[in-house]
mmCIF file of C-alpha atoms in Angstrom:
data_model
loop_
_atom_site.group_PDB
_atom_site.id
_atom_site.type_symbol
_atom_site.label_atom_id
_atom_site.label_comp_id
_atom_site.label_asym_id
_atom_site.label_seq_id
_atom_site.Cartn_x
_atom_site.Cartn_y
_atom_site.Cartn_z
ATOM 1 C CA UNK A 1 -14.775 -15.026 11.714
ATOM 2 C CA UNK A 2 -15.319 -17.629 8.602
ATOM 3 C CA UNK A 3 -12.536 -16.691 6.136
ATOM 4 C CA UNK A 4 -13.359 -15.622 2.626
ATOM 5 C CA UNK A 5 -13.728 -18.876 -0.144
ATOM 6 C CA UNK A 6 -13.868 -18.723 -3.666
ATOM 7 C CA UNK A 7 -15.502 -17.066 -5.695
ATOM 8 C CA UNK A 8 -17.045 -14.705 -3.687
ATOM 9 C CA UNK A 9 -17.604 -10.612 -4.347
ATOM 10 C CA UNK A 10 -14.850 -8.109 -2.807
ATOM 11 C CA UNK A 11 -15.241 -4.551 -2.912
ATOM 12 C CA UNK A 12 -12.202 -2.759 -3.006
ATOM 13 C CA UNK A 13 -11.454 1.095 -2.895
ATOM 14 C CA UNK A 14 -8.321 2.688 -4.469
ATOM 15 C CA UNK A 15 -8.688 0.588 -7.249
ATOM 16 C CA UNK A 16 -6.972 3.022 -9.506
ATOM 17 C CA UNK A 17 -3.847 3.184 -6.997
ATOM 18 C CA UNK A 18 -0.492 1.493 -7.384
ATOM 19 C CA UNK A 19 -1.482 -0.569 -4.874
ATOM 20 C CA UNK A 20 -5.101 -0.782 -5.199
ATOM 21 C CA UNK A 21 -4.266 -2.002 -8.614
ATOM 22 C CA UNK A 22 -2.204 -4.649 -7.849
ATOM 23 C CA UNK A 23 -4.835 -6.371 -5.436
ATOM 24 C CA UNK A 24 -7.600 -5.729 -7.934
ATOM 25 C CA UNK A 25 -5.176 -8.460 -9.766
ATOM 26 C CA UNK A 26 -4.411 -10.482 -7.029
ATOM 27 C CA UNK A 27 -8.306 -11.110 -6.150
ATOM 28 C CA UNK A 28 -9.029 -11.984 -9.627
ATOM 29 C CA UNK A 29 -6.055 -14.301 -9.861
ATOM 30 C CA UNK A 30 -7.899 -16.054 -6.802
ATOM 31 C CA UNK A 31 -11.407 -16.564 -8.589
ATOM 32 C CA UNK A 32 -13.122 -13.839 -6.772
ATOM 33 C CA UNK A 33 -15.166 -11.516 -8.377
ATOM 34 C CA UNK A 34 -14.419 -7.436 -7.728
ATOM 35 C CA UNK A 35 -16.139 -4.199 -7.049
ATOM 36 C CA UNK A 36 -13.896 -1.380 -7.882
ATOM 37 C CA UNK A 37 -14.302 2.234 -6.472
ATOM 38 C CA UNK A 38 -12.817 4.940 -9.292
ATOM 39 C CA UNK A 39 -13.121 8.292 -9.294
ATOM 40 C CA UNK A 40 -14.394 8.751 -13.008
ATOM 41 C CA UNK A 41 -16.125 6.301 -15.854
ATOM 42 C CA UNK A 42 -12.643 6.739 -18.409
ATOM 43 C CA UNK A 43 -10.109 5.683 -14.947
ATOM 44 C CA UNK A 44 -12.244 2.710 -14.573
ATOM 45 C CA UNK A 45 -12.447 2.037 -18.611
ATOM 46 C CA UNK A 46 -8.265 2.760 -18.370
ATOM 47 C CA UNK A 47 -7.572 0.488 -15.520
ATOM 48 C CA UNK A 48 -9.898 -2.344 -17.025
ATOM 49 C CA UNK A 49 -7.656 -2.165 -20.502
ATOM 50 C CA UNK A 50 -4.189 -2.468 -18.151
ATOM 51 C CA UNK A 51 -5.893 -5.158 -16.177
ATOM 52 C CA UNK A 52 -6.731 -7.318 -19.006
ATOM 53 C CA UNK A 53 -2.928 -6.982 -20.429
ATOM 54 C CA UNK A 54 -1.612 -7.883 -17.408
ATOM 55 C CA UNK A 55 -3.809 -10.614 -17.003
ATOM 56 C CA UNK A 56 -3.010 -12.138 -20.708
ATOM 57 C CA UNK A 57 0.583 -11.338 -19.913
ATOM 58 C CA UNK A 58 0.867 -13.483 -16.675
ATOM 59 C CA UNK A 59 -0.935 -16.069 -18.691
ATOM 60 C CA UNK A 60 -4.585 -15.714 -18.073
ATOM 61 C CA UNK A 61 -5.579 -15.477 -22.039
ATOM 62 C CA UNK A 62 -8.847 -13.694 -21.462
ATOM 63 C CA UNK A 63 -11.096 -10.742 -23.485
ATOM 64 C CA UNK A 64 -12.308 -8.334 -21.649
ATOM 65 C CA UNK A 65 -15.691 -9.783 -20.798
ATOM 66 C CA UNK A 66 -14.068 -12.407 -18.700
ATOM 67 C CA UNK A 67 -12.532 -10.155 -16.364
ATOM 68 C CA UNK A 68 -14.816 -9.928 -13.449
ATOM 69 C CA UNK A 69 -14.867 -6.404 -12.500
ATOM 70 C CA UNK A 70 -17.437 -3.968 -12.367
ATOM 71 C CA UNK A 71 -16.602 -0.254 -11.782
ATOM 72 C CA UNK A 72 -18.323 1.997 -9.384
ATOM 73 C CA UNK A 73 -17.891 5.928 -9.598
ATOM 74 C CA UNK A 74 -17.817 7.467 -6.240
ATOM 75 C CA UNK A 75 -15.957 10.891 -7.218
ATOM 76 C CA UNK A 76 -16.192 12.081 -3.704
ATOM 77 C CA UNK A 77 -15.140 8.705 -1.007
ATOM 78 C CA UNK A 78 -15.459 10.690 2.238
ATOM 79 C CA UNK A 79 -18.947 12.217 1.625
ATOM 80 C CA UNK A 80 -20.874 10.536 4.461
ATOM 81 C CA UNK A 81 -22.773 7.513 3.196
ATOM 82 C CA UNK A 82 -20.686 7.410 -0.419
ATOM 83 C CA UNK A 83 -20.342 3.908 0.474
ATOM 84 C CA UNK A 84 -23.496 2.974 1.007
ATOM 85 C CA UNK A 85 -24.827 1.238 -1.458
ATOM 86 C CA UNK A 86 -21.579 -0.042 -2.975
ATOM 87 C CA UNK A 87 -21.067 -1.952 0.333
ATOM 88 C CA UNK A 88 -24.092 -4.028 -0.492
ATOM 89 C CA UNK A 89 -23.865 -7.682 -1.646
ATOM 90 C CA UNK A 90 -19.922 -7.764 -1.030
ATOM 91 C CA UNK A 91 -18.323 -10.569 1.110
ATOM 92 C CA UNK A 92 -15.212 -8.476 2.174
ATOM 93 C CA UNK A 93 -13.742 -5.074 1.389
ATOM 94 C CA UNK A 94 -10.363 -3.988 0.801
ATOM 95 C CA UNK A 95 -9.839 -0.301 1.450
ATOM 96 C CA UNK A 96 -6.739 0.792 -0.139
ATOM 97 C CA UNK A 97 -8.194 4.726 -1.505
ATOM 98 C CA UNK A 98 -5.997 7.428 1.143
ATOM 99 C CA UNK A 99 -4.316 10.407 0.375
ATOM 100 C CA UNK A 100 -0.828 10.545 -0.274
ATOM 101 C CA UNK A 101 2.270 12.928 0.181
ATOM 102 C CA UNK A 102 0.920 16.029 -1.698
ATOM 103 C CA UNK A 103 3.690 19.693 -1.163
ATOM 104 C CA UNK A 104 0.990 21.738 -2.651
ATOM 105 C CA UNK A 105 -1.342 20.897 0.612
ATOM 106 C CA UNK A 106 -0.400 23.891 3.272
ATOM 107 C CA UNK A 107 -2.694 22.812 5.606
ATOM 108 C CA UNK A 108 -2.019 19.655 7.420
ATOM 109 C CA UNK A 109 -6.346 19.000 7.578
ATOM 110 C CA UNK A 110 -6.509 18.726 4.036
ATOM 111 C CA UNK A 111 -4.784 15.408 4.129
ATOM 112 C CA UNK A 112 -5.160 14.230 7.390
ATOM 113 C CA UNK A 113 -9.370 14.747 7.267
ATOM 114 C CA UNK A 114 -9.658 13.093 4.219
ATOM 115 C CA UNK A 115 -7.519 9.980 5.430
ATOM 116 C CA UNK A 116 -9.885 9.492 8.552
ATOM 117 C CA UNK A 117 -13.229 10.411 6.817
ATOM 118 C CA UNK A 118 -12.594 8.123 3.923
ATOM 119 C CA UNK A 119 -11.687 5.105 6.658
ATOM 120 C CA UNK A 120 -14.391 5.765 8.649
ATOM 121 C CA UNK A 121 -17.002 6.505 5.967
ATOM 122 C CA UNK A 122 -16.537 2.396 4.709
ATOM 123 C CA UNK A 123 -17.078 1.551 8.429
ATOM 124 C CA UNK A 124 -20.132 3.641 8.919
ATOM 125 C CA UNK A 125 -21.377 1.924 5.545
ATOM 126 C CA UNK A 126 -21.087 -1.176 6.841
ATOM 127 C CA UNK A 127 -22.266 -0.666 10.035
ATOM 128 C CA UNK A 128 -25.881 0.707 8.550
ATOM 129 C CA UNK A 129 -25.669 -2.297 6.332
ATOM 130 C CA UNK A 130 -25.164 -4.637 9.092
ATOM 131 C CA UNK A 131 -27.980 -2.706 10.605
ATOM 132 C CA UNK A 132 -30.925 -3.111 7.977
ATOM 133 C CA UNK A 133 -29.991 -6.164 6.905
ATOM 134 C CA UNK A 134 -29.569 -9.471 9.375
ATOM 135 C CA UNK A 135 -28.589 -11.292 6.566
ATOM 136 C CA UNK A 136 -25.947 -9.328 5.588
ATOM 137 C CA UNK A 137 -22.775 -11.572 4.204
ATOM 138 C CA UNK A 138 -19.727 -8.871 5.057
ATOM 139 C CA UNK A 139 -16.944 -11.005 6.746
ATOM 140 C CA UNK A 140 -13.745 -8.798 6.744
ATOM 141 C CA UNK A 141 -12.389 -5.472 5.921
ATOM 142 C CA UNK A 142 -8.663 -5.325 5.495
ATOM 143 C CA UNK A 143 -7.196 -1.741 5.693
ATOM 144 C CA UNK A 144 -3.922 -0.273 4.637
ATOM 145 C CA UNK A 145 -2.237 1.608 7.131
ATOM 146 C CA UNK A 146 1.718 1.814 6.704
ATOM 147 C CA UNK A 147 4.345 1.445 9.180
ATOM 148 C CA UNK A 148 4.517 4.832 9.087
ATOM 149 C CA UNK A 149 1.856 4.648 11.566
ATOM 150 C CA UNK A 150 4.085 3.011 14.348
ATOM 151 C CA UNK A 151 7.884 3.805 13.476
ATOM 152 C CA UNK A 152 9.148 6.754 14.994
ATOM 153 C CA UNK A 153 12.563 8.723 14.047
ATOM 154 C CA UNK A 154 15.518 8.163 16.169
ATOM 155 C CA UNK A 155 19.628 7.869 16.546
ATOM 156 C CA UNK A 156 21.014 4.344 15.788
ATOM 157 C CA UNK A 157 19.492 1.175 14.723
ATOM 158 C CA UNK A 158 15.688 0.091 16.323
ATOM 159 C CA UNK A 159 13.467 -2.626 15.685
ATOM 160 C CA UNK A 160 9.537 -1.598 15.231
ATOM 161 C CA UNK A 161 6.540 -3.817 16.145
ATOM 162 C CA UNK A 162 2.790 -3.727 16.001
ATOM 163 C CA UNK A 163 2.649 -2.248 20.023
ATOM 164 C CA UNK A 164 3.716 1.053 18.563
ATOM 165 C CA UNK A 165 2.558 3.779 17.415
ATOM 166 C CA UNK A 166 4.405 6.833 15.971
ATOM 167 C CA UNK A 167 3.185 9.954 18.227
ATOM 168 C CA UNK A 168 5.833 12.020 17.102
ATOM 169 C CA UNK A 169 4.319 12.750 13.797
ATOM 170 C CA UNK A 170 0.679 13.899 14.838
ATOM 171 C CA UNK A 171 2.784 15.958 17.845
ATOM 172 C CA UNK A 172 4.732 17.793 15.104
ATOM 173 C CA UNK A 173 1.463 18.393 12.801
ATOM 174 C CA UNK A 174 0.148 19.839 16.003
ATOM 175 C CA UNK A 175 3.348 21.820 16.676
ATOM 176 C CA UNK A 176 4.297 22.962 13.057
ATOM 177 C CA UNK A 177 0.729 23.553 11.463
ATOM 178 C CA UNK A 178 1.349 24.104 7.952
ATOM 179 C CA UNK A 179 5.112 24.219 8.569
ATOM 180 C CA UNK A 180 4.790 20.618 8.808
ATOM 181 C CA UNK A 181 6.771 18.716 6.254
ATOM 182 C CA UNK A 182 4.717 16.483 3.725
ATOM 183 C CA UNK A 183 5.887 13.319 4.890
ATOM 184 C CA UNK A 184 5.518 13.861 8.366
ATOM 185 C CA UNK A 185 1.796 15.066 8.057
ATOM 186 C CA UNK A 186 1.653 11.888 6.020
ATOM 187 C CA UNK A 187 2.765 9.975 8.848
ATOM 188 C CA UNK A 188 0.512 11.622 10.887
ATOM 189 C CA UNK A 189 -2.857 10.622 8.369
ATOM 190 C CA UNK A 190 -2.007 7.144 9.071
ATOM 191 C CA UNK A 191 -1.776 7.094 12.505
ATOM 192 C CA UNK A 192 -4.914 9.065 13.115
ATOM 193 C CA UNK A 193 -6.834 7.357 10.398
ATOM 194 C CA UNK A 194 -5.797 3.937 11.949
ATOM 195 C CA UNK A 195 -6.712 4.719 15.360
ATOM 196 C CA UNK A 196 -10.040 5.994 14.568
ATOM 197 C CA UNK A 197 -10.916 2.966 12.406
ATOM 198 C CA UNK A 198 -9.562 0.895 15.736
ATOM 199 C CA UNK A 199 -11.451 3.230 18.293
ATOM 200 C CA UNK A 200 -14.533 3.046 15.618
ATOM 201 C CA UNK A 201 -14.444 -0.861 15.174
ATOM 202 C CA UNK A 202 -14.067 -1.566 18.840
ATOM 203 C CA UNK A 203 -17.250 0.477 19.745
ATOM 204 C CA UNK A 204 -19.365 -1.455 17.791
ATOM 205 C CA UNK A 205 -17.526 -4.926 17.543
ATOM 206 C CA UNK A 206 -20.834 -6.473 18.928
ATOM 207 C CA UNK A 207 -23.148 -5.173 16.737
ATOM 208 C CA UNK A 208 -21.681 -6.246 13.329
ATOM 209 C CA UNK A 209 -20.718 -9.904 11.916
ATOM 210 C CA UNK A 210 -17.630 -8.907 10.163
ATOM 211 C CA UNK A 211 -14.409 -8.020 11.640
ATOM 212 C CA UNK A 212 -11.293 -5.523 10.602
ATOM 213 C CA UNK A 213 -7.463 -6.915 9.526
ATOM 214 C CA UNK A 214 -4.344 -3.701 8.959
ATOM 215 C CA UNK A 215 -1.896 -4.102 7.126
ATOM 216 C CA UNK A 216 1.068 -2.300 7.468
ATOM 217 C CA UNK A 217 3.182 -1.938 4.544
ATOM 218 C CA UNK A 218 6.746 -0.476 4.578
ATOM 219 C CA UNK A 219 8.200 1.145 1.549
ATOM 220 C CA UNK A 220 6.823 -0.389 -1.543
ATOM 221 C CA UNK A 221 8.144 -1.004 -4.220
ATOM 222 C CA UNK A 222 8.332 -2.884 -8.171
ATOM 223 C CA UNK A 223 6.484 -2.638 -11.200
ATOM 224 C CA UNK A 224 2.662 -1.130 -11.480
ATOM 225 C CA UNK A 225 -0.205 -2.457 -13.081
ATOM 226 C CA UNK A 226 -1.210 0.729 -15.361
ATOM 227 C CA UNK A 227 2.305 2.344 -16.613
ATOM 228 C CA UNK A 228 2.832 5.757 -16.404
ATOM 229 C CA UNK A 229 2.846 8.914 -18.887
ATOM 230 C CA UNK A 230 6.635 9.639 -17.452
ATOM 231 C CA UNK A 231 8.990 8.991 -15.424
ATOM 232 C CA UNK A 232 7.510 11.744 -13.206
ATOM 233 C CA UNK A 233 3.954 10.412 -12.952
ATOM 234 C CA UNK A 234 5.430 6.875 -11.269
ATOM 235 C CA UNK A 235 3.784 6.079 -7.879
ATOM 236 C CA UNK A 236 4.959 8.347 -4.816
ATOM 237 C CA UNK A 237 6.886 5.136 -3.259
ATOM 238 C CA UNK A 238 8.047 4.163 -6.886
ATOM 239 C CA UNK A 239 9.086 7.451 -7.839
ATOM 240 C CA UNK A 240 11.251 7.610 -4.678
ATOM 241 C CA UNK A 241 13.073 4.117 -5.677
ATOM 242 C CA UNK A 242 13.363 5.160 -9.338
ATOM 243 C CA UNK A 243 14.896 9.113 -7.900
ATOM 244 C CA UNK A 244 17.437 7.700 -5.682
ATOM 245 C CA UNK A 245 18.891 4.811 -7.598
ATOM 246 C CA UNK A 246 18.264 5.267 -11.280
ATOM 247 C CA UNK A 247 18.277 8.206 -11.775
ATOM 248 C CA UNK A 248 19.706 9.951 -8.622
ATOM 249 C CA UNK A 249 18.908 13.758 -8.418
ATOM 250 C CA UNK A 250 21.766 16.593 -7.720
ATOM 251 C CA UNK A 251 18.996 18.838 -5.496
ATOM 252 C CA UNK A 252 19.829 18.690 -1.690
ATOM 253 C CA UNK A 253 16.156 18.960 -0.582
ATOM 254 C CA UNK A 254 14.835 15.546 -2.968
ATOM 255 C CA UNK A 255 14.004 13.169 -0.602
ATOM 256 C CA UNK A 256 16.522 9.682 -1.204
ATOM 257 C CA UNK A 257 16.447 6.176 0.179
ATOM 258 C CA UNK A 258 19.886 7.090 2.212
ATOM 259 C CA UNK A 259 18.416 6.096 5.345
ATOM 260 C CA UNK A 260 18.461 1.648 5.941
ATOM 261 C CA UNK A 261 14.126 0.949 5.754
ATOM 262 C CA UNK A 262 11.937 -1.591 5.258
ATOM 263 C CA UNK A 263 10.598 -2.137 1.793
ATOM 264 C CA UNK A 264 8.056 -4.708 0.456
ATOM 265 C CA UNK A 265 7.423 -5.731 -3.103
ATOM 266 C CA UNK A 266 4.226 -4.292 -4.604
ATOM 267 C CA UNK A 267 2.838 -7.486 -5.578
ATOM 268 C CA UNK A 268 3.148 -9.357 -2.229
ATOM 269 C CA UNK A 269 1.671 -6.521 -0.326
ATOM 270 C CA UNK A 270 -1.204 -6.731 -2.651
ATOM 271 C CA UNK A 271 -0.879 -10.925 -2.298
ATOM 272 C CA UNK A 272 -0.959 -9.623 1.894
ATOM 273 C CA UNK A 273 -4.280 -7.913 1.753
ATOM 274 C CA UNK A 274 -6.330 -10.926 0.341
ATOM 275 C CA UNK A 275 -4.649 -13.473 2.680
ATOM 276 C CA UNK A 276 -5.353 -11.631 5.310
ATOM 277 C CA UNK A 277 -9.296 -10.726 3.796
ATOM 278 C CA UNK A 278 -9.205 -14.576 3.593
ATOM 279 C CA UNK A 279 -7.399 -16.449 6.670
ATOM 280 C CA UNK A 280 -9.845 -16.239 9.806
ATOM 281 C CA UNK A 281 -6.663 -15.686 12.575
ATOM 282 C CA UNK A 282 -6.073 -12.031 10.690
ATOM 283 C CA UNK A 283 -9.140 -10.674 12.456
ATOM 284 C CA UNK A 284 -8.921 -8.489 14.616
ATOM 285 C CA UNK A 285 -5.203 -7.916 14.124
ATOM 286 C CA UNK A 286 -2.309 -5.110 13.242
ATOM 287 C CA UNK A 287 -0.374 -6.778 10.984
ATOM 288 C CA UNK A 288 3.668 -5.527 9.640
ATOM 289 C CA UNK A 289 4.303 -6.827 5.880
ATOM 290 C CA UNK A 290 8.144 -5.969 5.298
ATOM 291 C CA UNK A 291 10.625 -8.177 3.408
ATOM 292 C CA UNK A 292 13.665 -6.839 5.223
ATOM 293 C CA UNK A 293 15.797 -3.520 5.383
ATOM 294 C CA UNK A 294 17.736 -2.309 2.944
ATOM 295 C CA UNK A 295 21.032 -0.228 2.282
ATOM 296 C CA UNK A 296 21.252 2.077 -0.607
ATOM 297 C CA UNK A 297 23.996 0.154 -2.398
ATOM 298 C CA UNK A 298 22.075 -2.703 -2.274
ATOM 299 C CA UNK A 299 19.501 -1.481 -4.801
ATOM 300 C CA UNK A 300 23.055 0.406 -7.186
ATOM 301 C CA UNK A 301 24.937 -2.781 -7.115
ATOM 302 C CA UNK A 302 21.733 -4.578 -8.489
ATOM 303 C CA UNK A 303 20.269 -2.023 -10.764
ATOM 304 C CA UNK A 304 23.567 -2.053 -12.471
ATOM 305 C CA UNK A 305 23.466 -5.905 -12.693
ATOM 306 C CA UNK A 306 20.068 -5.849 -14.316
ATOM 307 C CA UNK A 307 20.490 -2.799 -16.429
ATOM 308 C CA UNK A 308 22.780 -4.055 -18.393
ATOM 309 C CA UNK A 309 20.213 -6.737 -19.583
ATOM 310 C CA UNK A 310 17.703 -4.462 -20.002
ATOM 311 C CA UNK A 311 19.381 -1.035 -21.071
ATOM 312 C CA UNK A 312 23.058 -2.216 -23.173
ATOM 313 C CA UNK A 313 24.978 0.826 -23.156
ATOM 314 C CA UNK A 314 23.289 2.495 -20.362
ATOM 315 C CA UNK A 315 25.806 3.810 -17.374
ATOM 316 C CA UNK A 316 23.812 3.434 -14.178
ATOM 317 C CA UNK A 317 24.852 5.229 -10.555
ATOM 318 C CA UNK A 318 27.302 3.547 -7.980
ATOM 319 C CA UNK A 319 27.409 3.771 -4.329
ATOM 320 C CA UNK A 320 29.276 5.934 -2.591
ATOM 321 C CA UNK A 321 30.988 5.813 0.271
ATOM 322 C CA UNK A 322 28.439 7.350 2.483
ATOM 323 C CA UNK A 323 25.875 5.058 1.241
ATOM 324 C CA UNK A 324 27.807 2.255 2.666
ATOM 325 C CA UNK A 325 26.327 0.174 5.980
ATOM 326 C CA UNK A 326 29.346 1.622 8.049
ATOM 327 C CA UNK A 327 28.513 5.345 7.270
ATOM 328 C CA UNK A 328 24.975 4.927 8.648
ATOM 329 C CA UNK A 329 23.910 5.652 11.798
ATOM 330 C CA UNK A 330 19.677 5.342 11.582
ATOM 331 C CA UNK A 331 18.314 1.666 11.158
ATOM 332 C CA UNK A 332 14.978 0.472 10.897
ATOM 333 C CA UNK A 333 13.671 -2.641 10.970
ATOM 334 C CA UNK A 334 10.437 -4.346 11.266
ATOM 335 C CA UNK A 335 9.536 -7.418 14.039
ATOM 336 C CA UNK A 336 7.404 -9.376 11.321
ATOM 337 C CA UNK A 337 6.668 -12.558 13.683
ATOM 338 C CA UNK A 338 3.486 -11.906 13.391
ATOM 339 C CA UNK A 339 2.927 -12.082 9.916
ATOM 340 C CA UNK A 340 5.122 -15.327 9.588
ATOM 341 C CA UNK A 341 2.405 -16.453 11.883
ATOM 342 C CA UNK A 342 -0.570 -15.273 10.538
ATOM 343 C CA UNK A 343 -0.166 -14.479 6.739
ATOM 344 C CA UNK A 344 3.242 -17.194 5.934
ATOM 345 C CA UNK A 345 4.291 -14.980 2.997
ATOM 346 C CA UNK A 346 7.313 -15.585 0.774
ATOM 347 C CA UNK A 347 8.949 -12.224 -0.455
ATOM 348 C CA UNK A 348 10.215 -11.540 -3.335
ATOM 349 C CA UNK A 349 13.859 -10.585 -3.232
ATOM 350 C CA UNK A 350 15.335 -7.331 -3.959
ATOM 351 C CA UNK A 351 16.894 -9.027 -6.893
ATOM 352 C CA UNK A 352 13.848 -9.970 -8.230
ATOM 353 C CA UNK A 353 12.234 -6.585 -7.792
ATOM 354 C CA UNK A 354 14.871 -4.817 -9.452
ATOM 355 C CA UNK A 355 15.195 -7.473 -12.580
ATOM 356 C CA UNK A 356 11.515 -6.594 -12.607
ATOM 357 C CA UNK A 357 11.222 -3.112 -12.539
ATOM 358 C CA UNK A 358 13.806 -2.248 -15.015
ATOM 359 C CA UNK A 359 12.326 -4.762 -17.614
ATOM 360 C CA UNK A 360 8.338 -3.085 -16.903
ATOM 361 C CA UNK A 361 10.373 0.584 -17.383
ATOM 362 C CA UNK A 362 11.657 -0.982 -20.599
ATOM 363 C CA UNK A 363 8.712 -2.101 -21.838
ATOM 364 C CA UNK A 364 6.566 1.252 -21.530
#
């Protein structure tokens, strides 16, 4: 499949996300032009005011009738044919938009339907697209999964790849019903909503002229694009950085980075997407986009570094003994060969992130 060239027109979904944010930026940064999916006319008007700051902030120096992006109000993105006409005239999509961790869902369906309706609905779109038109220009549609999708719970350190898949997850939402914990039926979205936009790509591979690139992200992480009303309206995987090393919470059932993951840097997962939308050997492939595992005291022995530049006065949390590399028994790490291969990214460090997030927190 012919790669994506400058300037051409991407649609992507989500565009109000953390994430989706973030490659909203990165596309424009590359000369492309940008179709963003939001939910209402004043989130599109918001993110187009945090867009523009960014931009003049990194540099860019333009008014807001340089930034190429028009806004497109689908309130409802897994209605059957919401994507219809949005699809039209675009040269790839990025679909970010998928539920996240939500405690106030009971029932397992209400996030895991969504997830795979919402997937398959821009598929479907294109497909009919592909359909009416011959001439139709769609070359790629990159996907966000999350390695959630592959990595599966267990004793002692493992390495993950792209030949797995995490079963466990979707057997426990099957198990537990709306017992299931929010994370796990998380886990269990993207896994089902990956496999049916595999299972749904590969039945119709040879009737269509574009192909489909995943990404999957570990835990991401660094400063967003549109800051937030509180600390308690930060991004789910944000809010779980800022919770466990800033400011660390006393209650046994908060969920904490104790156990060693893989974590990624907001703004290269974002630079991730449009590589792969735009390098032709991503097609048709499951990609892993992790910098590297972390332990708990990494992140404390930094924040306090960088806190003190950004915070004088401030006392920030330590490690603790049981937060040390010794003390931990579960591992996980990420084979990422693949995306050396493909994608040749250069991470930022944790360092960097940290530096970065404090001084955006700062700054709100």
């Amino acid at each position: 499949m012919s790669p994506i060239t400058s300037p051409s027109t991407i649609l992507v979904t989500g565009g109000t996300g953390y994430l989706g944010a973030q490659v909203i930026a990165t596309v424009l940064a590359r000369g492309h032009s940008v179709k963003a999916v939001v939910r209402s006319t004043e989130k599109g008007a918001s993110l187009k005011y945090d867009l523009l700051k960014h931009i003049n902030e990194e540099g860019g120096k333009k008014n807001s009738d340089d930034v190429a992006v028009e806004f497109v109000v689908i309130a409802d993105i897994v209605k059957d044919g919401a994507f219809d006409e949005v699809i039209l005239g675009v040269d790839a999509v990025v679909h970010v938009a998928s539920p996240v961790p939500n405690p106030s869902l009971t029932d397992p369906q209400e996030t895991i339907q969504p997830a795979i309706d919402g997937t398959l609905g821009v598929l479907k779109s294109a497909l009919r697209a592909s359909q009416r038109d011959i001439s139709y220009k769609l070359k790629r549609i990159v996907i966000t999964s999350s390695v959630a999708a592959l990595w599966t719970p267990s004793p002692g350190a493992r390495t993950f790849s792209e030949d797995d898949w995490n079963t466990q997850y979707v057997s426990e939402v099957e198990r537990l019903g709306s017992k299931t914990d929010p994370m796990t039926v998380y886990g269990a979205s993207k896994v089902m909503a990956e496999k049916a936009a595999w299972e749904f790509y590969n039945a119709h591979k040879s009737e269509v002229q574009w192909d489909i690139s995943v990404i999957n992200p570990s835990l991401v992480f660094g400063p967003a694009i549109q800051p937030p009303k509180s600390a308690s309206d930060l991004p789910s995987t944000l809010k779980l950085w800022w919770d466990s090393v800033i400011e660390p919470s006393s209650k046994p059932d908060v969920m904490t980075l104790s156990i060693p993951n893989g974590w990624v840097d907001v703004r290269d997962i974002a630079e991730a997407h449009v590589r792969a939308m735009e390098t032709s050997e991503a097609g048709g492939e499951r990609i892993i986009v992790s910098e590297g595992t972390f332990f708990l005291n990494e992140w404390f022995d930094l924040a306090n570094k960088a806190g003190a530049e950004f915070y004088p006065g401030r006392t920030f949390p330590k490690g603790k003994l049981e937060t040390t590399k010794d003390e931990l028994a579960s591992e996980i790490y990420f084979n990422t060969v693949k995306e050396k291969r493909i994608l040749g990214m250069k991470y930022r460090t944790k360092e960097e992130t940290t530096r970065d997030t404090l001084r955006w927190a700062a700054e709100m």
